[in-house]
Coordinates of N, CA, C and O in Angstrom, one line a residue:
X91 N -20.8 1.1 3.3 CA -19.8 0.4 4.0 C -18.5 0.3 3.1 O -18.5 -0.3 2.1
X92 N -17.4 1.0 3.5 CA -15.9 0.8 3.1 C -15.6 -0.2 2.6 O -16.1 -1.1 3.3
X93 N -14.8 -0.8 1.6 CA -14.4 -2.3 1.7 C -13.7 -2.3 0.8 O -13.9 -2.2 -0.4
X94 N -12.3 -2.6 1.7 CA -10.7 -3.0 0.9 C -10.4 -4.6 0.9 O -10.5 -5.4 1.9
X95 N -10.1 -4.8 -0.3 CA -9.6 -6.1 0.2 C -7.7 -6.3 -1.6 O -7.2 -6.1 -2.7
X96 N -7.9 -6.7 -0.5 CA -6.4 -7.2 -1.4 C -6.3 -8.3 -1.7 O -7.0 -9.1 -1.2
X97 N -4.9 -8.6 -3.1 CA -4.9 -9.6 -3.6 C -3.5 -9.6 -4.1 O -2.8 -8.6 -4.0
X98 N -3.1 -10.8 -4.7 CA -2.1 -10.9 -5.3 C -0.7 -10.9 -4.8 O 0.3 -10.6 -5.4
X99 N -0.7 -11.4 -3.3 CA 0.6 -11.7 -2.2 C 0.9 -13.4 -2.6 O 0.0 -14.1 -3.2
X100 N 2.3 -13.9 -2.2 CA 2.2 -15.2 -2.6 C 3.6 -15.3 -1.7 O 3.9 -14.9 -0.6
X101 N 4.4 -16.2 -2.6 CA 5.8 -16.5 -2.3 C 6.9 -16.7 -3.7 O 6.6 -17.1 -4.8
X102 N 8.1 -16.2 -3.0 CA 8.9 -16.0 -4.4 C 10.2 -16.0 -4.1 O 10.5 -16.0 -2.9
X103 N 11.0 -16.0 -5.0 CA 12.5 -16.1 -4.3 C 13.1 -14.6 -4.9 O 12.7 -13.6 -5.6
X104 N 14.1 -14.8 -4.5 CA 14.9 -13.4 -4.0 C 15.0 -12.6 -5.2 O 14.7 -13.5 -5.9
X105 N 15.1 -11.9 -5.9 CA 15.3 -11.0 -7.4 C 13.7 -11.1 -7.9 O 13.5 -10.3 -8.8
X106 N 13.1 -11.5 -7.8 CA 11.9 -11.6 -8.2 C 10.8 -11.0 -8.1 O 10.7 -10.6 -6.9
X107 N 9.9 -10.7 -8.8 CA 8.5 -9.8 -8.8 C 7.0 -10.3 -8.5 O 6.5 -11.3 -9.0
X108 N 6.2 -9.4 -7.5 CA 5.0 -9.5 -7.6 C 4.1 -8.3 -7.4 O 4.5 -7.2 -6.9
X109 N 2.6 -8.6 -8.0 CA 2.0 -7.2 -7.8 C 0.6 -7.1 -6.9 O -0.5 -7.5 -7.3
X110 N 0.7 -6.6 -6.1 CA -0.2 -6.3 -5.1 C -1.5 -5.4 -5.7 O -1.4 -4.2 -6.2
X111 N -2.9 -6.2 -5.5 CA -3.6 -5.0 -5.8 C -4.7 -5.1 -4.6 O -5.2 -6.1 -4.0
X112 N -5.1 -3.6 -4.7 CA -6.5 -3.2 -3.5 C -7.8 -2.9 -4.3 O -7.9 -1.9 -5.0
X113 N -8.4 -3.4 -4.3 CA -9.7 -3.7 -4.8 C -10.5 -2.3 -3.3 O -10.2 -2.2 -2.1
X114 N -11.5 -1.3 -4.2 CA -12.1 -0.4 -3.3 C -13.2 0.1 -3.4 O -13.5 1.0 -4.3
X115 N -13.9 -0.3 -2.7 CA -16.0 0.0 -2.9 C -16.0 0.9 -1.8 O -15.1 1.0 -1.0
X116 N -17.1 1.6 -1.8 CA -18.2 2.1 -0.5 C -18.5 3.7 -0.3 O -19.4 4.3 0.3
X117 N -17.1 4.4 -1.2 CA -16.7 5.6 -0.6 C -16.5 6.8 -2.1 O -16.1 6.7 -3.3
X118 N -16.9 8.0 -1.4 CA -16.5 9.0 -2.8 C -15.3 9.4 -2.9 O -15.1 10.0 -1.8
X119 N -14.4 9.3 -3.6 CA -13.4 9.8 -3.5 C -13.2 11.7 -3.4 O -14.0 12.5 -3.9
X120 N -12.1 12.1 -2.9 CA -12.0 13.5 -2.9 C -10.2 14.0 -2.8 O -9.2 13.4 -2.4
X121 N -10.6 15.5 -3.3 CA -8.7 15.5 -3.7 C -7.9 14.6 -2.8 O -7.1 13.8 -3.3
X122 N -8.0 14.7 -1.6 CA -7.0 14.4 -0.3 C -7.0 12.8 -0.2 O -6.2 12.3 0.6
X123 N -7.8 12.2 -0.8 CA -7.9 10.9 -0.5 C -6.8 9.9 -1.0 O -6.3 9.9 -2.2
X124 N -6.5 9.2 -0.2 CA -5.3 8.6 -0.2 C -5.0 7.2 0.1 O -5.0 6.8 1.3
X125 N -4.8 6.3 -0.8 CA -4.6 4.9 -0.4 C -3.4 4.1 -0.3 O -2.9 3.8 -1.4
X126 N -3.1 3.8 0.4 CA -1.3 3.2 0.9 C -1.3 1.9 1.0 O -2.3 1.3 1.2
X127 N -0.3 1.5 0.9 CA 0.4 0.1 1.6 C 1.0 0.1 2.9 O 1.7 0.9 3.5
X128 N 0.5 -0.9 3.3 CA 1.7 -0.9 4.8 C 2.5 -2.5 5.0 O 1.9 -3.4 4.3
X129 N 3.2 -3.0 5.5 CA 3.4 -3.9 6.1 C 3.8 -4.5 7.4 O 3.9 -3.9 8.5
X130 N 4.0 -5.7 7.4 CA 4.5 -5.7 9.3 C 4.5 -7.3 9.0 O 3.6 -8.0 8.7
X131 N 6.1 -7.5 9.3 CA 5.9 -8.5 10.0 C 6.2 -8.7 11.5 O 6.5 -7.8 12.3
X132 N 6.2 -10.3 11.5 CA 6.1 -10.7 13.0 C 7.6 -9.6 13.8 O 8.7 -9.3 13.6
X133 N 6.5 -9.5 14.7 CA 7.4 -8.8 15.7 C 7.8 -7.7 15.6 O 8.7 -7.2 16.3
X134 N 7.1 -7.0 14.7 CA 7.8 -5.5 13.6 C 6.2 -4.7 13.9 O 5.1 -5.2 14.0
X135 N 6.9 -3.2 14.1 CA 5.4 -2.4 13.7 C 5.3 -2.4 12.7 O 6.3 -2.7 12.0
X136 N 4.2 -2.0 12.0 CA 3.4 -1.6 10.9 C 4.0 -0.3 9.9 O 3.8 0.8 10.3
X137 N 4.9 -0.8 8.6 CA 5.4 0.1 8.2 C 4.9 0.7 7.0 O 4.9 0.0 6.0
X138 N 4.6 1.9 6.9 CA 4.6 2.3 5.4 C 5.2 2.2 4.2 O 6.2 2.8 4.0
X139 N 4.8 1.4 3.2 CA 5.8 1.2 2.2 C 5.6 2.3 0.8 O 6.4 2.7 0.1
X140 N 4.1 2.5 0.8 CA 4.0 3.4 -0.5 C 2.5 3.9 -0.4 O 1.6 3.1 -0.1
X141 N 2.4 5.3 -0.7 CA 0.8 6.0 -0.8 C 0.6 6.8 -2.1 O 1.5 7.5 -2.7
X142 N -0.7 6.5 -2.4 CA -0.7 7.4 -3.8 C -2.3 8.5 -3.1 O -3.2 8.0 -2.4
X143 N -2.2 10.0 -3.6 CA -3.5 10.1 -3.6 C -4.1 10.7 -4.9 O -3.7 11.3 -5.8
X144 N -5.5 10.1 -4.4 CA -7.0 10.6 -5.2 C -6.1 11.3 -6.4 O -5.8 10.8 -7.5
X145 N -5.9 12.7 -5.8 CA -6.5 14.0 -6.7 C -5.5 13.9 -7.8 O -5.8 13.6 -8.9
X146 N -4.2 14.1 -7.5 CA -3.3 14.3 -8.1 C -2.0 13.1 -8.5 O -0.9 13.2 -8.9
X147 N -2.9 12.0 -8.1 CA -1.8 11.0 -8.1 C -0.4 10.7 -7.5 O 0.2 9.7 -7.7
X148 N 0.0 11.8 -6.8 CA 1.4 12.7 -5.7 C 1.6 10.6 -5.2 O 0.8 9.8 -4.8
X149 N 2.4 10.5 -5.4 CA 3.1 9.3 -4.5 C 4.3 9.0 -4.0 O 5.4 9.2 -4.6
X150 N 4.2 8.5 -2.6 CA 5.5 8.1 -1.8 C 5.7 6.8 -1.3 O 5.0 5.8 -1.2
X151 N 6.8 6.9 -1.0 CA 7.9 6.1 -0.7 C 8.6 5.7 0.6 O 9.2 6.7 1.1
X152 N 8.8 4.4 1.4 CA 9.6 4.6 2.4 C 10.8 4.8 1.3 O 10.8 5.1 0.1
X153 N 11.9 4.7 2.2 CA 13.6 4.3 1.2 C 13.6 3.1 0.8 O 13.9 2.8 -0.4
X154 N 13.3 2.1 1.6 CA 13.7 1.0 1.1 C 13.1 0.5 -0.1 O 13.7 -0.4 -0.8
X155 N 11.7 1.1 -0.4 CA 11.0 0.7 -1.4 C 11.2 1.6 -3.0 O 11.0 1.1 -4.1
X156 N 11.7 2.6 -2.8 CA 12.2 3.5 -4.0 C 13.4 2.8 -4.9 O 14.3 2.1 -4.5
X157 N 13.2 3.0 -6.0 CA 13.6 2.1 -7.1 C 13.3 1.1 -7.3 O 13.7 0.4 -8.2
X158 N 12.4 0.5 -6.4 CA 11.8 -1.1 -6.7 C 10.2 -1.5 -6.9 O 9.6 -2.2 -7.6
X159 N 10.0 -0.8 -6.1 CA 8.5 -0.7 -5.8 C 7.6 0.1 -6.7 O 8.1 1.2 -6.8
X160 N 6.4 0.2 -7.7 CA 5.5 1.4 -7.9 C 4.3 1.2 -7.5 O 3.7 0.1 -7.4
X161 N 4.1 2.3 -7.1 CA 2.4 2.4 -6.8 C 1.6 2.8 -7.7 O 1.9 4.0 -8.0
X162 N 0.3 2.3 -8.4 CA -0.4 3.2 -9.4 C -1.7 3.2 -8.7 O -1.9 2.8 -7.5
X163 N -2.5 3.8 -9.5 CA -3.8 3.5 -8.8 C -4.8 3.7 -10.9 O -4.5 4.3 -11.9
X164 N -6.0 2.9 -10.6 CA -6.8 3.1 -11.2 C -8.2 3.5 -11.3 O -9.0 2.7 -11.1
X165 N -8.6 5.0 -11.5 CA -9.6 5.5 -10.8 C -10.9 4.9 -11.4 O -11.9 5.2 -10.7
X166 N -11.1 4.2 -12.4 CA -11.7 3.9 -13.3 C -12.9 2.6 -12.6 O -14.1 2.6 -12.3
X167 N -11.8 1.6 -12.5 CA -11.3 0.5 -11.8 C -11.8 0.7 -10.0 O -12.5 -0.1 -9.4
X168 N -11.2 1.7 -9.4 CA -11.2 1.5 -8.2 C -10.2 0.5 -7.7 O -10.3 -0.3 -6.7
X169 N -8.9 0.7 -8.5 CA -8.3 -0.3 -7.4 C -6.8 0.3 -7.3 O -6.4 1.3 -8.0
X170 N -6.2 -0.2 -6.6 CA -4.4 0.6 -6.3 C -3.5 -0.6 -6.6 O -3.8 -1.7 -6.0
X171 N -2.5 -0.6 -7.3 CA -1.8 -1.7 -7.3 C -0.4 -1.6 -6.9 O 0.0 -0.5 -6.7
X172 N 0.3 -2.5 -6.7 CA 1.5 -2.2 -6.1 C 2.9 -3.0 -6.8 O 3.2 -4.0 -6.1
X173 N 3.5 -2.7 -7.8 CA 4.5 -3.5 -8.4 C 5.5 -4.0 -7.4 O 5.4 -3.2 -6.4
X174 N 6.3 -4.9 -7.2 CA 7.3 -4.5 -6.5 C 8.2 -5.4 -7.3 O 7.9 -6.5 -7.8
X175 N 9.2 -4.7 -7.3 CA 10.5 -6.3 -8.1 C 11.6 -5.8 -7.1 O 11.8 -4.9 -6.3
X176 N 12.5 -7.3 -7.7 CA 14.1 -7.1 -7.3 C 13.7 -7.3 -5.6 O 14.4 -6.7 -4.7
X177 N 12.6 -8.2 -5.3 CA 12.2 -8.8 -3.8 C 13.7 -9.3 -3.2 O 14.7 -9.6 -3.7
X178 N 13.2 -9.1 -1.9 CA 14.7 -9.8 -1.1 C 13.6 -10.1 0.0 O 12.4 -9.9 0.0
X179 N 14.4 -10.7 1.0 CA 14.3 -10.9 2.3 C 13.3 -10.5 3.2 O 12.4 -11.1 3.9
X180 N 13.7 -9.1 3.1 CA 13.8 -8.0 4.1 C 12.5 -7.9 4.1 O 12.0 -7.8 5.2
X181 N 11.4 -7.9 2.7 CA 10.3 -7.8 2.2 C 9.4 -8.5 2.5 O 8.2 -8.1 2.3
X182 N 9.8 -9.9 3.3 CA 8.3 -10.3 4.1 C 7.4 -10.0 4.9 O 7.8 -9.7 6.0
X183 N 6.2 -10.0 4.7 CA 5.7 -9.4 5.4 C 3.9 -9.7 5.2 O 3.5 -10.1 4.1
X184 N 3.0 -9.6 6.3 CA 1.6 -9.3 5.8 C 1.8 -7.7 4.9 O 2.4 -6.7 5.2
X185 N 1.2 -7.9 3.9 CA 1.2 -6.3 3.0 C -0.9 -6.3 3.2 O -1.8 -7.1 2.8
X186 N -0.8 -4.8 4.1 CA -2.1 -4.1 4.2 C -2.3 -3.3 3.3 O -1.3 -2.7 3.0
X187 N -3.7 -2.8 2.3 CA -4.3 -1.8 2.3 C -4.7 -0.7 2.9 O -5.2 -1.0 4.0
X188 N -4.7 0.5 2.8 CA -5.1 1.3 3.7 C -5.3 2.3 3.1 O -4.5 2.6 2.2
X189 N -6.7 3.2 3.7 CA -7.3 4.4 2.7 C -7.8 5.5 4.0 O -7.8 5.1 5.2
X190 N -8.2 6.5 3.7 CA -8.7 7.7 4.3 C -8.1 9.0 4.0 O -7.0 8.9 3.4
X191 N -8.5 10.5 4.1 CA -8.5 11.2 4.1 C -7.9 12.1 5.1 O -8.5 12.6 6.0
X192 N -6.5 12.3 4.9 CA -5.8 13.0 5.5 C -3.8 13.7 4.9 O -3.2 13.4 3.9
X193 N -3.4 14.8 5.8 CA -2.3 15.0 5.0 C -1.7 14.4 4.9 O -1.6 13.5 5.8
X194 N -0.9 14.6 3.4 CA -0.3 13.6 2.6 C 1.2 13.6 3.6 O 1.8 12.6 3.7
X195 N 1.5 14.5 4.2 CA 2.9 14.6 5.0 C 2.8 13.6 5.7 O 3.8 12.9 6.0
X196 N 1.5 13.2 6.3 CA 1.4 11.8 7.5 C 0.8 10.7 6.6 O -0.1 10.0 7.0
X197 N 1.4 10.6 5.1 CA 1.1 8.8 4.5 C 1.7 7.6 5.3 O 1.2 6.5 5.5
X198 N 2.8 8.0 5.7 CA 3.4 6.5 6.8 C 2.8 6.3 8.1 O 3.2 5.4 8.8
X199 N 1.9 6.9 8.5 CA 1.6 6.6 10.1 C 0.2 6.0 9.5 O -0.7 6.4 8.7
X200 N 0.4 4.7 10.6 CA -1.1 3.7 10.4 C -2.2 4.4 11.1 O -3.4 4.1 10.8
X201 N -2.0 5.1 11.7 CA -3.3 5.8 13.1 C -4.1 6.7 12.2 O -5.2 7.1 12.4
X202 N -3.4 7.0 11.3 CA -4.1 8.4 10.3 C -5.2 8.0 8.9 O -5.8 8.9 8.3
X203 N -5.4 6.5 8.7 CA -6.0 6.0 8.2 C -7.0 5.4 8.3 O -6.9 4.2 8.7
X204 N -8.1 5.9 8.0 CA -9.6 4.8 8.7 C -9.8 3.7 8.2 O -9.9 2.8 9.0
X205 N -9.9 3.3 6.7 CA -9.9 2.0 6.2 C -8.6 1.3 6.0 O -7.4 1.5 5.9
X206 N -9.5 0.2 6.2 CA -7.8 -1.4 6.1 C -8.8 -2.2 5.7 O -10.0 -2.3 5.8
X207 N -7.6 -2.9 5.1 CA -8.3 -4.5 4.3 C -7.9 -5.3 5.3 O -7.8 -5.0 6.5
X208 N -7.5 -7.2 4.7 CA -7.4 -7.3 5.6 C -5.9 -8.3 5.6 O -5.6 -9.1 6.5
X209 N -5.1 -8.1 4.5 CA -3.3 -8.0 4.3 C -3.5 -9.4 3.2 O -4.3 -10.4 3.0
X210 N -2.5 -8.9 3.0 CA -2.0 -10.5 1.8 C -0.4 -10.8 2.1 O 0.4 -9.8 2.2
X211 N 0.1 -12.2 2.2 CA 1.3 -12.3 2.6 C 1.8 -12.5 1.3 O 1.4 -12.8 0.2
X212 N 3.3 -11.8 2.1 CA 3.9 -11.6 0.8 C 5.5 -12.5 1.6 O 6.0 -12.3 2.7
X213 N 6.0 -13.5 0.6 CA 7.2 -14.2 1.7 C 7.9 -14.2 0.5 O 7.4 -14.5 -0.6
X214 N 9.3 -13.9 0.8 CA 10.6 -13.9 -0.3 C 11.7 -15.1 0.0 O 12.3 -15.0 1.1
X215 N 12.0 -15.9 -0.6 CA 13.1 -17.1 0.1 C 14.4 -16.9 -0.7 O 14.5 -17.1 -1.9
X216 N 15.7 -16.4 0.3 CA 16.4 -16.8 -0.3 C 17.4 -17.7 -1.5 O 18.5 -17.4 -1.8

């Protein structure tokens, strides 16, 4: 059995940092395998913020998250973490987990990923 779960969402004010990590059991990993972030808040679809995979560590980016955001991952560990600093606003959100095996060209679409955790809120106050 698959099983993501996340940690490390909270609340913070604006210029400020936190780090998101995905905790990951159940599964073998393989080149293609790929574990992302997404988020969504209320009223918003589900957006891609950052995917790293397996094999080669290759990682992306929406825009808004480039220069602020990193994604690592620790193969060792089993877990993906997610820096983000220099928080604003715009950044609230449930922040998901999400893992499966597919091309790296479709890291931002939610439909393309079989595992999900089950989100950690992440709230920024001006």
């Amino acid at each position: 059995q698959v099983q993501l779960v996340e940690s490390g969402g909270g609340s913070v004010q604006a210029g400020g940092s936190l780090t998101l990590s995905c905790a990951a059991s159940g599964y073998t990993y393989t080149t293609n395998f790929i574990t992302a972030w997404f988020r969504q808040a209320p009223g918003q679809e589900r957006e891609g913020v950052a995917a790293i995979r397996t094999g080669d560590f290759t990682n992306h980016y929406t825009d808004s998250a480039k220069g602020r955001f990193t994604i690592s991952r620790d193969n060792a560990k089993n877990t993906v973490s997610l820096q983000m600093n220099s928080l604003n606003p715009e950044d609230t959100a449930m922040y998901y987990c999400a893992a499966g095996v597919l091309d790296a060209r479709q890291w931002a679409e939610a439909s393309e990923y079989t595992y999900w955790g089950h989100g950690t809120q992440v709230t920024v106050s001006s």
